[in-house]
Amino acid sequence: MTVTAVGHYGRFGGRFVPEALIAALDELDSSFAEAAADPDFLDRLEALQRHYGGRPTPLYFSQRLTDHAGGARIYLKREDLAHTGSHKLCNVLGQGLLTERMGKGRLIAETGAGQHGVATATIAALLGMECVVYMGEEDTRRQRLNVVRMQLMGAEVIPVTSGTRTLKDAINEAMRDWVTNVEHTHYLIGSVVGPHPFPLMVREFVKVIGQEVRASLFEVEGRLPDAVVACVGGGSNAIGIFHPFIEDAGVRLVGVEAGGEGLSGERHAATLSGGSEGILHGARSFVLQDDFGQVQPTHSISAGLDYPGVGPEHAWLADSGRAEYIAATDQEALEGFRLLCRLEGIIPALEPSHAVLPALRIARELGPDAVVVLNLSGRGDKDVDEVSRLLGMTP
Amino acid sequence: MTKVAEAIRAANVNGRAALIIYLPAGFPDMATSRACLEAAAEAGADLLEVGFPYSDPLMDGPTIQAASQVALDHGYTPVDDFAMCTELTAAVDVPVLLMTYVNLAWHFGGTDRFGEFARAAFGAGMAGAILPDLPAEEGEAWCRVAADAGLATVFLAAPTSSDERLAAVAERSSGWIYATSTMGVTGERPSLSGMAEPLVRRLRACSDKPVAVGIGVTSGAHARELSSFADGVIVGSAAVRAAESGGPAGVKELVAELAEGCRR
């Protein structure tokens, strides 16, 4: 047998998809490998990241959070200041240029919070491509602002009414579209999930986040961080900031999952903390599932983390002990959200809001000589309606 | 030759393409699903595929998605599905295969990945399995336990598969090779795409195993078209719709029409 399994992280990863998609995955794999070795492609991507995307994003020393925690110096990686308002654009620019290189003219994407959908609609407008975004019906309600943004840029947003009507079902629907239209369509997956080469390719496009942190911190502190903290849904912003530090054993890597209403019940989305090994959306990883392998409904205050799977490389980092994964509840996320608003004048997305209290706690534990970096993966304009409703604010 | 391959060759020897009917367990309820599968066998199906409903059926179109959801909403688990299959295989004399997604097979019975599931299928009298999201290169672990348990495994071949991949799919498949007639998910189509015949021809060039064509096959006319070059014809969504609208009698009527179409 000359056809061999590819894209594994330890026992995780792989390609568990219908045969009809394998040719497209092979094409993507080889196109990506060629592009990644092509200086012209890399130059064009770098120029777009800088002049269009607003990279590098600042690494901001947060005096007020540092004072509030009373421990390590806390830095915020300001992905909220990137174009489109989150880290998602760095992956999308890479895959968008790759789509052009493959000669395909139609982009499809899934989106939970809408940040990835907005980023995809953005690159589709920029490159003159057709764009269809699948979004769970429940998410189109709670992230309405992003639906409008996508439509303004010419994307068609299709509400998904199957299953739990959230991110997982949007991915199923995008896969079904892809298997039907694969000849002229690229499925622009927005996280480090899915079959190989997606987890690898997306990581390669987002690891610029961690590379920038490394460079900026050497400039101002002359050293590595003691801990890097990021929220984890599928896990793209976390892999992006973790990856350049994996070989540095002294850097703690802490992923914060959505604890929803608490891990003791079923209403959460903390896959690594509360799930078990399984195969979902084309890769072996951890999954929130019942005893028979039926994928379970999840809950999180943030649509972007409301997902029953997680990227296979995170499963491997958790299993090998290199990274640690904890959970923050809806209430803790809201508290983190409010703290950043009040102490720093920054309205964060609900997703990275999950990582705020854990970052403060780690800063206290590590003490004043240490440095903690929190990945502020997106801005919170999209969440203002939902938060004001949850906090009972009246307009 | 496996029991599954034998059943296909027996039909071929009798001047027919083998007719393979798919229906999900538990739709519209467990007892009716069994009655529909039995009706299909009585009306001329040469083999049966029983779908075990899964929460995230990404290879399936709206008809099978909705039927699966009905079964899941009843609370049926794979244990219930196997119990139904035990009764079914005792009642019919055609081979019965299981079709589901890889995570159910992998997760069943705890840490003995795949093994418990394969043994349960064999224990229920089943002859083989189809896991559409398990491509050949990830299939080694499953094939080993399936062979140990006495199950045939059917892998999928697609119009976009390279010759190298078709060879691997053919080598791994026991029972038959499942040629997908078009690019896309399961569901009825007004006409067939024309991609099936070249795919079957390419498979013939690398294997002498039986080749059956599925996805989009809806009518007796489709069956007639495919029977001229395929060893088997697979019908799913149309059978589900017949079960939904007409119960076992509806299935019987459709299968009789399809069986007529399978005559060469």
CSV table of C-alpha atoms in Angstrom, one decimal, chain A residues 50-351:
chain,number,residue,atom,x,y,z
A,50,ARG,CA,1.8,44.6,7.4
A,51,HIS,CA,0.0,47.2,5.3
A,52,TYR,CA,-3.5,45.8,5.1
A,53,GLY,CA,-3.7,43.7,8.2
A,54,GLY,CA,-1.9,46.1,10.6
A,55,ARG,CA,0.8,43.7,11.7
A,56,PRO,CA,2.8,43.5,13.9
A,57,THR,CA,0.2,44.2,16.5
A,58,PRO,CA,1.4,45.9,19.7
A,59,LEU,CA,2.5,44.0,22.8
A,60,TYR,CA,1.1,46.4,25.4
A,61,PHE,CA,2.3,46.5,29.1
A,62,SER,CA,-0.8,46.7,31.2
A,63,GLN,CA,0.1,48.6,34.3
A,64,ARG,CA,-3.4,48.7,35.7
A,65,LEU,CA,-4.0,44.9,35.3
A,66,THR,CA,-0.6,44.3,36.8
A,67,ASP,CA,-1.4,46.5,39.8
A,68,HIS,CA,-4.8,44.9,40.2
A,69,ALA,CA,-3.3,41.4,40.2
A,70,GLY,CA,-0.4,42.4,42.4
A,71,GLY,CA,2.2,40.0,40.9
A,72,ALA,CA,3.9,39.5,37.6
A,73,ARG,CA,4.1,42.1,34.9
A,74,ILE,CA,1.1,41.5,32.5
A,75,TYR,CA,1.4,42.2,28.8
A,76,LEU,CA,-1.5,42.1,26.3
A,77,LYS,CA,-0.9,40.9,22.8
A,78,ARG,CA,-3.3,43.3,21.0
A,79,GLU,CA,-4.8,41.2,18.3
A,80,ASP,CA,-7.9,43.2,18.8
A,81,LEU,CA,-6.1,46.0,16.9
A,82,ALA,CA,-5.6,43.9,13.8
A,83,HIS,CA,-7.8,44.7,10.7
A,84,THR,CA,-11.2,43.1,11.1
A,85,GLY,CA,-10.8,43.1,14.9
A,86,SER,CA,-9.2,39.8,15.7
A,87,HIS,CA,-6.3,37.4,15.0
A,88,LYS,CA,-8.4,35.6,12.4
A,89,LEU,CA,-7.1,37.7,9.5
A,90,CYS,CA,-3.6,36.3,9.6
A,91,ASN,CA,-4.9,32.8,8.7
A,92,VAL,CA,-7.3,34.2,6.2
A,93,LEU,CA,-4.8,36.2,4.3
A,94,GLY,CA,-2.6,33.2,3.9
A,95,GLN,CA,-5.3,30.8,2.8
A,96,GLY,CA,-6.8,33.5,0.5
A,97,LEU,CA,-3.6,33.9,-1.4
A,98,LEU,CA,-3.3,30.2,-1.5
A,99,THR,CA,-6.8,29.9,-3.0
A,100,GLU,CA,-5.8,32.4,-5.7
A,101,ARG,CA,-2.7,30.4,-6.4
A,102,MET,CA,-4.7,27.2,-6.8
A,103,GLY,CA,-6.9,29.0,-9.3
A,104,LYS,CA,-10.1,28.7,-7.3
A,105,GLY,CA,-12.6,31.5,-7.3
A,106,ARG,CA,-15.1,30.6,-4.5
A,107,LEU,CA,-14.4,30.7,-0.8
A,108,ILE,CA,-16.6,29.0,1.8
A,109,ALA,CA,-16.2,29.2,5.6
A,110,GLU,CA,-17.8,28.3,8.9
A,111,THR,CA,-18.0,30.9,11.6
A,112,GLY,CA,-19.1,30.8,15.3
A,113,ALA,CA,-18.6,34.3,16.7
A,114,GLY,CA,-18.5,35.7,13.2
A,115,GLN,CA,-14.9,36.9,13.4
A,116,HIS,CA,-13.6,34.3,11.0
A,117,GLY,CA,-16.6,34.8,8.7
A,118,VAL,CA,-15.8,38.6,8.7
A,119,ALA,CA,-12.2,37.9,8.0
A,120,THR,CA,-13.1,35.5,5.1
A,121,ALA,CA,-15.6,38.0,3.7
A,122,THR,CA,-12.8,40.6,3.9
A,123,ILE,CA,-10.2,38.6,1.9
A,124,ALA,CA,-12.9,37.6,-0.6
A,125,ALA,CA,-13.7,41.2,-1.3
A,126,LEU,CA,-10.0,42.1,-1.5
A,127,LEU,CA,-9.3,39.3,-4.0
A,128,GLY,CA,-12.6,39.5,-5.9
A,129,MET,CA,-13.9,36.1,-4.9
A,130,GLU,CA,-17.3,34.7,-4.3
A,131,CYS,CA,-17.9,34.0,-0.6
A,132,VAL,CA,-20.4,31.9,1.3
A,133,VAL,CA,-20.3,31.7,5.1
A,134,TYR,CA,-22.1,29.1,7.1
A,135,MET,CA,-23.2,30.2,10.6
A,136,GLY,CA,-25.4,28.4,13.1
A,137,GLU,CA,-28.8,30.1,13.3
A,138,GLU,CA,-28.3,30.6,17.1
A,139,ASP,CA,-25.1,32.4,16.4
A,140,THR,CA,-26.5,34.7,13.7
A,141,ARG,CA,-28.8,36.0,16.5
A,142,ARG,CA,-26.2,36.6,19.2
A,143,GLN,CA,-23.5,37.9,16.8
A,144,ARG,CA,-25.8,39.9,14.5
A,145,LEU,CA,-23.4,42.8,14.0
A,146,ASN,CA,-20.9,40.4,12.3
A,147,VAL,CA,-23.6,39.1,10.0
A,148,VAL,CA,-24.2,42.6,8.8
A,149,ARG,CA,-20.4,43.2,8.4
A,150,MET,CA,-20.1,40.0,6.2
A,151,GLN,CA,-23.1,41.0,4.1
A,152,LEU,CA,-21.7,44.5,3.6
A,153,MET,CA,-18.6,43.0,2.1
A,154,GLY,CA,-20.6,40.9,-0.3
A,155,ALA,CA,-20.6,37.6,1.4
A,156,GLU,CA,-23.7,35.4,1.6
A,157,VAL,CA,-24.4,34.2,5.1
A,158,ILE,CA,-26.3,31.0,5.3
A,159,PRO,CA,-28.0,30.3,8.7
A,160,VAL,CA,-27.5,26.6,9.6
A,161,THR,CA,-30.6,25.0,11.2
A,162,SER,CA,-29.4,21.4,11.6
A,163,GLY,CA,-28.2,19.8,14.8
A,164,THR,CA,-27.4,22.3,17.6
A,165,ARG,CA,-27.5,25.3,15.2
A,166,THR,CA,-24.0,26.4,16.3
A,167,LEU,CA,-20.4,26.2,15.1
A,168,LYS,CA,-20.2,22.4,14.9
A,169,ASP,CA,-23.2,22.3,12.5
A,170,ALA,CA,-21.8,25.2,10.5
A,171,ILE,CA,-18.7,23.1,9.9
A,172,ASN,CA,-20.8,20.1,8.9
A,173,GLU,CA,-22.6,22.2,6.4
A,174,ALA,CA,-19.5,23.8,5.0
A,175,MET,CA,-18.0,20.3,4.5
A,176,ARG,CA,-21.1,19.2,2.6
A,177,ASP,CA,-20.8,22.2,0.4
A,178,TRP,CA,-17.1,21.5,-0.2
A,179,VAL,CA,-17.6,17.9,-1.1
A,180,THR,CA,-20.1,19.0,-3.7
A,181,ASN,CA,-18.2,22.0,-5.1
A,182,VAL,CA,-14.6,21.1,-4.4
A,183,GLU,CA,-13.5,21.6,-8.0
A,184,HIS,CA,-13.7,25.4,-7.9
A,185,THR,CA,-14.2,26.0,-4.1
A,186,HIS,CA,-11.7,26.3,-1.3
A,187,TYR,CA,-13.0,25.6,2.2
A,188,LEU,CA,-11.2,28.3,4.3
A,189,ILE,CA,-11.3,26.6,7.8
A,190,GLY,CA,-10.9,29.2,10.5
A,191,SER,CA,-9.2,27.2,13.2
A,192,VAL,CA,-6.5,24.6,13.8
A,193,VAL,CA,-9.1,21.9,13.4
A,194,GLY,CA,-10.2,19.6,10.5
A,195,PRO,CA,-8.3,17.1,8.5
A,196,HIS,CA,-4.6,17.4,7.5
A,197,PRO,CA,-3.3,19.8,6.2
A,198,PHE,CA,-5.6,22.3,7.9
A,199,PRO,CA,-4.3,22.1,11.5
A,200,LEU,CA,-0.7,22.4,10.3
A,201,MET,CA,-1.4,25.1,7.6
A,202,VAL,CA,-3.5,27.3,9.9
A,203,ARG,CA,-0.9,27.1,12.6
A,204,GLU,CA,1.8,28.1,10.2
A,205,PHE,CA,-0.2,31.2,9.2
A,206,VAL,CA,-1.1,32.2,12.8
A,207,LYS,CA,2.2,31.5,14.5
A,208,VAL,CA,3.3,35.1,13.5
A,209,ILE,CA,1.4,36.1,16.7
A,210,GLY,CA,3.9,34.2,19.0
A,211,GLN,CA,6.9,35.3,16.8
A,212,GLU,CA,5.9,38.9,17.3
A,213,VAL,CA,5.5,38.4,21.1
A,214,ARG,CA,8.9,36.9,21.3
A,215,ALA,CA,10.6,39.7,19.4
A,216,SER,CA,8.7,42.5,21.2
A,217,LEU,CA,9.4,41.0,24.6
A,218,PHE,CA,13.1,40.7,23.9
A,219,GLU,CA,13.1,44.4,23.0
A,220,VAL,CA,11.4,45.6,26.2
A,221,GLU,CA,12.2,42.9,28.8
A,222,GLY,CA,15.2,41.2,27.2
A,223,ARG,CA,13.8,37.8,28.1
A,224,LEU,CA,11.2,35.1,27.5
A,225,PRO,CA,7.8,35.2,29.2
A,226,ASP,CA,7.2,32.9,32.2
A,227,ALA,CA,3.7,32.2,31.1
A,228,VAL,CA,1.6,32.7,28.0
A,229,VAL,CA,-2.2,32.5,28.4
A,230,ALA,CA,-4.8,32.2,25.7
A,231,CYS,CA,-8.4,31.1,25.2
A,232,VAL,CA,-9.1,27.9,23.4
A,233,GLY,CA,-12.1,27.0,21.3
A,234,GLY,CA,-10.8,25.2,18.2
A,235,GLY,CA,-7.5,26.8,19.4
A,236,SER,CA,-6.1,29.0,16.6
A,237,ASN,CA,-5.2,32.0,18.6
A,238,ALA,CA,-3.7,29.8,21.3
A,239,ILE,CA,-1.6,27.7,18.9
A,240,GLY,CA,-0.5,31.0,17.2
A,241,ILE,CA,0.9,32.4,20.4
A,242,PHE,CA,2.0,29.0,21.9
A,243,HIS,CA,3.8,27.5,19.0
A,244,PRO,CA,7.0,29.7,18.9
A,245,PHE,CA,7.5,28.9,22.6
A,246,ILE,CA,7.0,25.1,22.6
A,247,GLU,CA,10.7,24.4,22.6
A,248,ASP,CA,11.3,26.8,25.5
A,249,ALA,CA,10.6,24.5,28.5
A,250,GLY,CA,10.6,27.4,30.9
A,251,VAL,CA,7.6,29.1,29.3
A,252,ARG,CA,4.3,27.9,30.8
A,253,LEU,CA,1.6,27.6,28.1
A,254,VAL,CA,-1.9,27.9,29.5
A,255,GLY,CA,-5.0,27.4,27.4
A,256,VAL,CA,-8.4,28.5,28.9
A,257,GLU,CA,-11.5,26.7,27.7
A,258,ALA,CA,-15.1,27.8,28.0
A,259,GLY,CA,-16.4,26.4,31.3
A,260,GLY,CA,-19.9,27.7,30.6
A,261,GLU,CA,-22.1,27.1,33.7
A,262,GLY,CA,-19.4,24.8,35.3
A,263,LEU,CA,-17.7,21.6,34.5
A,264,SER,CA,-19.8,19.6,36.9
A,265,GLY,CA,-22.8,19.9,34.6
A,266,GLU,CA,-23.1,19.4,30.9
A,267,ARG,CA,-23.5,23.1,29.9
A,268,HIS,CA,-19.9,23.9,29.0
A,269,ALA,CA,-17.5,23.7,26.0
A,270,ALA,CA,-14.3,22.6,27.8
A,271,THR,CA,-13.3,19.8,25.5
A,272,LEU,CA,-9.8,19.1,26.8
A,273,SER,CA,-10.9,19.5,30.5
A,274,GLY,CA,-14.1,17.6,30.2
A,275,GLY,CA,-14.1,15.6,27.0
A,276,SER,CA,-12.7,12.3,25.8
A,277,GLU,CA,-10.7,11.1,22.8
A,278,GLY,CA,-12.7,10.9,19.6
A,279,ILE,CA,-12.8,11.7,15.9
A,280,LEU,CA,-14.7,14.8,14.8
A,281,HIS,CA,-14.5,17.0,11.7
A,282,GLY,CA,-11.8,14.9,10.1
A,283,ALA,CA,-9.3,14.6,12.9
A,284,ARG,CA,-8.7,12.5,16.0
A,285,SER,CA,-8.6,14.7,19.0
A,286,PHE,CA,-10.7,15.3,22.1
A,287,VAL,CA,-14.4,15.6,21.8
A,288,LEU,CA,-17.4,16.3,24.1
A,289,GLN,CA,-19.4,13.2,23.4
A,290,ASP,CA,-21.6,10.7,25.1
A,291,ASP,CA,-20.7,7.1,26.0
A,292,PHE,CA,-21.4,6.0,22.4
A,293,GLY,CA,-19.5,8.8,20.6
A,294,GLN,CA,-22.5,11.0,19.8
A,295,VAL,CA,-21.3,14.5,19.9
A,296,GLN,CA,-22.9,16.5,22.7
A,297,PRO,CA,-24.5,20.0,22.6
A,298,THR,CA,-22.2,22.6,24.2
A,299,HIS,CA,-22.8,25.9,25.9
A,300,SER,CA,-20.7,29.0,26.2
A,301,ILE,CA,-21.4,32.6,26.6
A,302,SER,CA,-19.1,33.1,23.7
A,303,ALA,CA,-20.1,31.8,20.3
A,304,GLY,CA,-16.4,31.5,19.3
A,305,LEU,CA,-15.7,28.9,22.0
A,306,ASP,CA,-19.0,27.1,21.7
A,307,TYR,CA,-17.5,24.0,20.0
A,308,PRO,CA,-17.3,20.3,21.1
A,309,GLY,CA,-13.9,19.7,19.5
A,310,VAL,CA,-10.4,21.1,19.7
A,311,GLY,CA,-7.4,21.1,17.4
A,312,PRO,CA,-5.4,17.9,17.4
A,313,GLU,CA,-2.1,19.7,18.2
A,314,HIS,CA,-3.7,21.0,21.4
A,315,ALA,CA,-4.8,17.4,22.2
A,316,TRP,CA,-1.1,16.4,21.8
A,317,LEU,CA,0.2,19.4,23.8
A,318,ALA,CA,-2.3,18.5,26.6
A,319,ASP,CA,-1.5,14.7,26.5
A,320,SER,CA,2.3,15.3,26.5
A,321,GLY,CA,1.9,17.8,29.4
A,322,ARG,CA,3.7,20.6,27.4
A,323,ALA,CA,0.7,22.9,27.8
A,324,GLU,CA,-1.9,23.0,30.5
A,325,TYR,CA,-5.6,23.5,29.9
A,326,ILE,CA,-8.1,25.0,32.4
A,327,ALA,CA,-11.6,26.3,32.1
A,328,ALA,CA,-13.2,29.7,33.0
A,329,THR,CA,-17.0,29.9,33.5
A,330,ASP,CA,-19.4,32.3,31.8
A,331,GLN,CA,-19.4,34.4,34.9
A,332,GLU,CA,-15.6,34.5,35.1
A,333,ALA,CA,-15.5,35.6,31.5
A,334,LEU,CA,-18.0,38.4,32.1
A,335,GLU,CA,-15.9,39.5,35.1
A,336,GLY,CA,-12.7,39.5,32.9
A,337,PHE,CA,-14.6,41.5,30.3
A,338,ARG,CA,-15.6,44.1,32.8
A,339,LEU,CA,-12.1,44.4,34.3
A,340,LEU,CA,-10.5,45.1,30.9
A,341,CYS,CA,-13.2,47.7,30.1
A,342,ARG,CA,-12.9,49.5,33.4
A,343,LEU,CA,-9.1,49.2,34.1
A,344,GLU,CA,-7.7,49.5,30.6
A,345,GLY,CA,-10.4,51.1,28.5
A,346,ILE,CA,-10.3,48.1,26.2
A,347,ILE,CA,-13.6,46.3,25.3
A,348,PRO,CA,-12.4,42.7,24.6
A,349,ALA,CA,-14.3,39.9,22.8
A,350,LEU,CA,-15.9,37.4,25.1
A,351,GLU,CA,-13.6,34.7,23.9
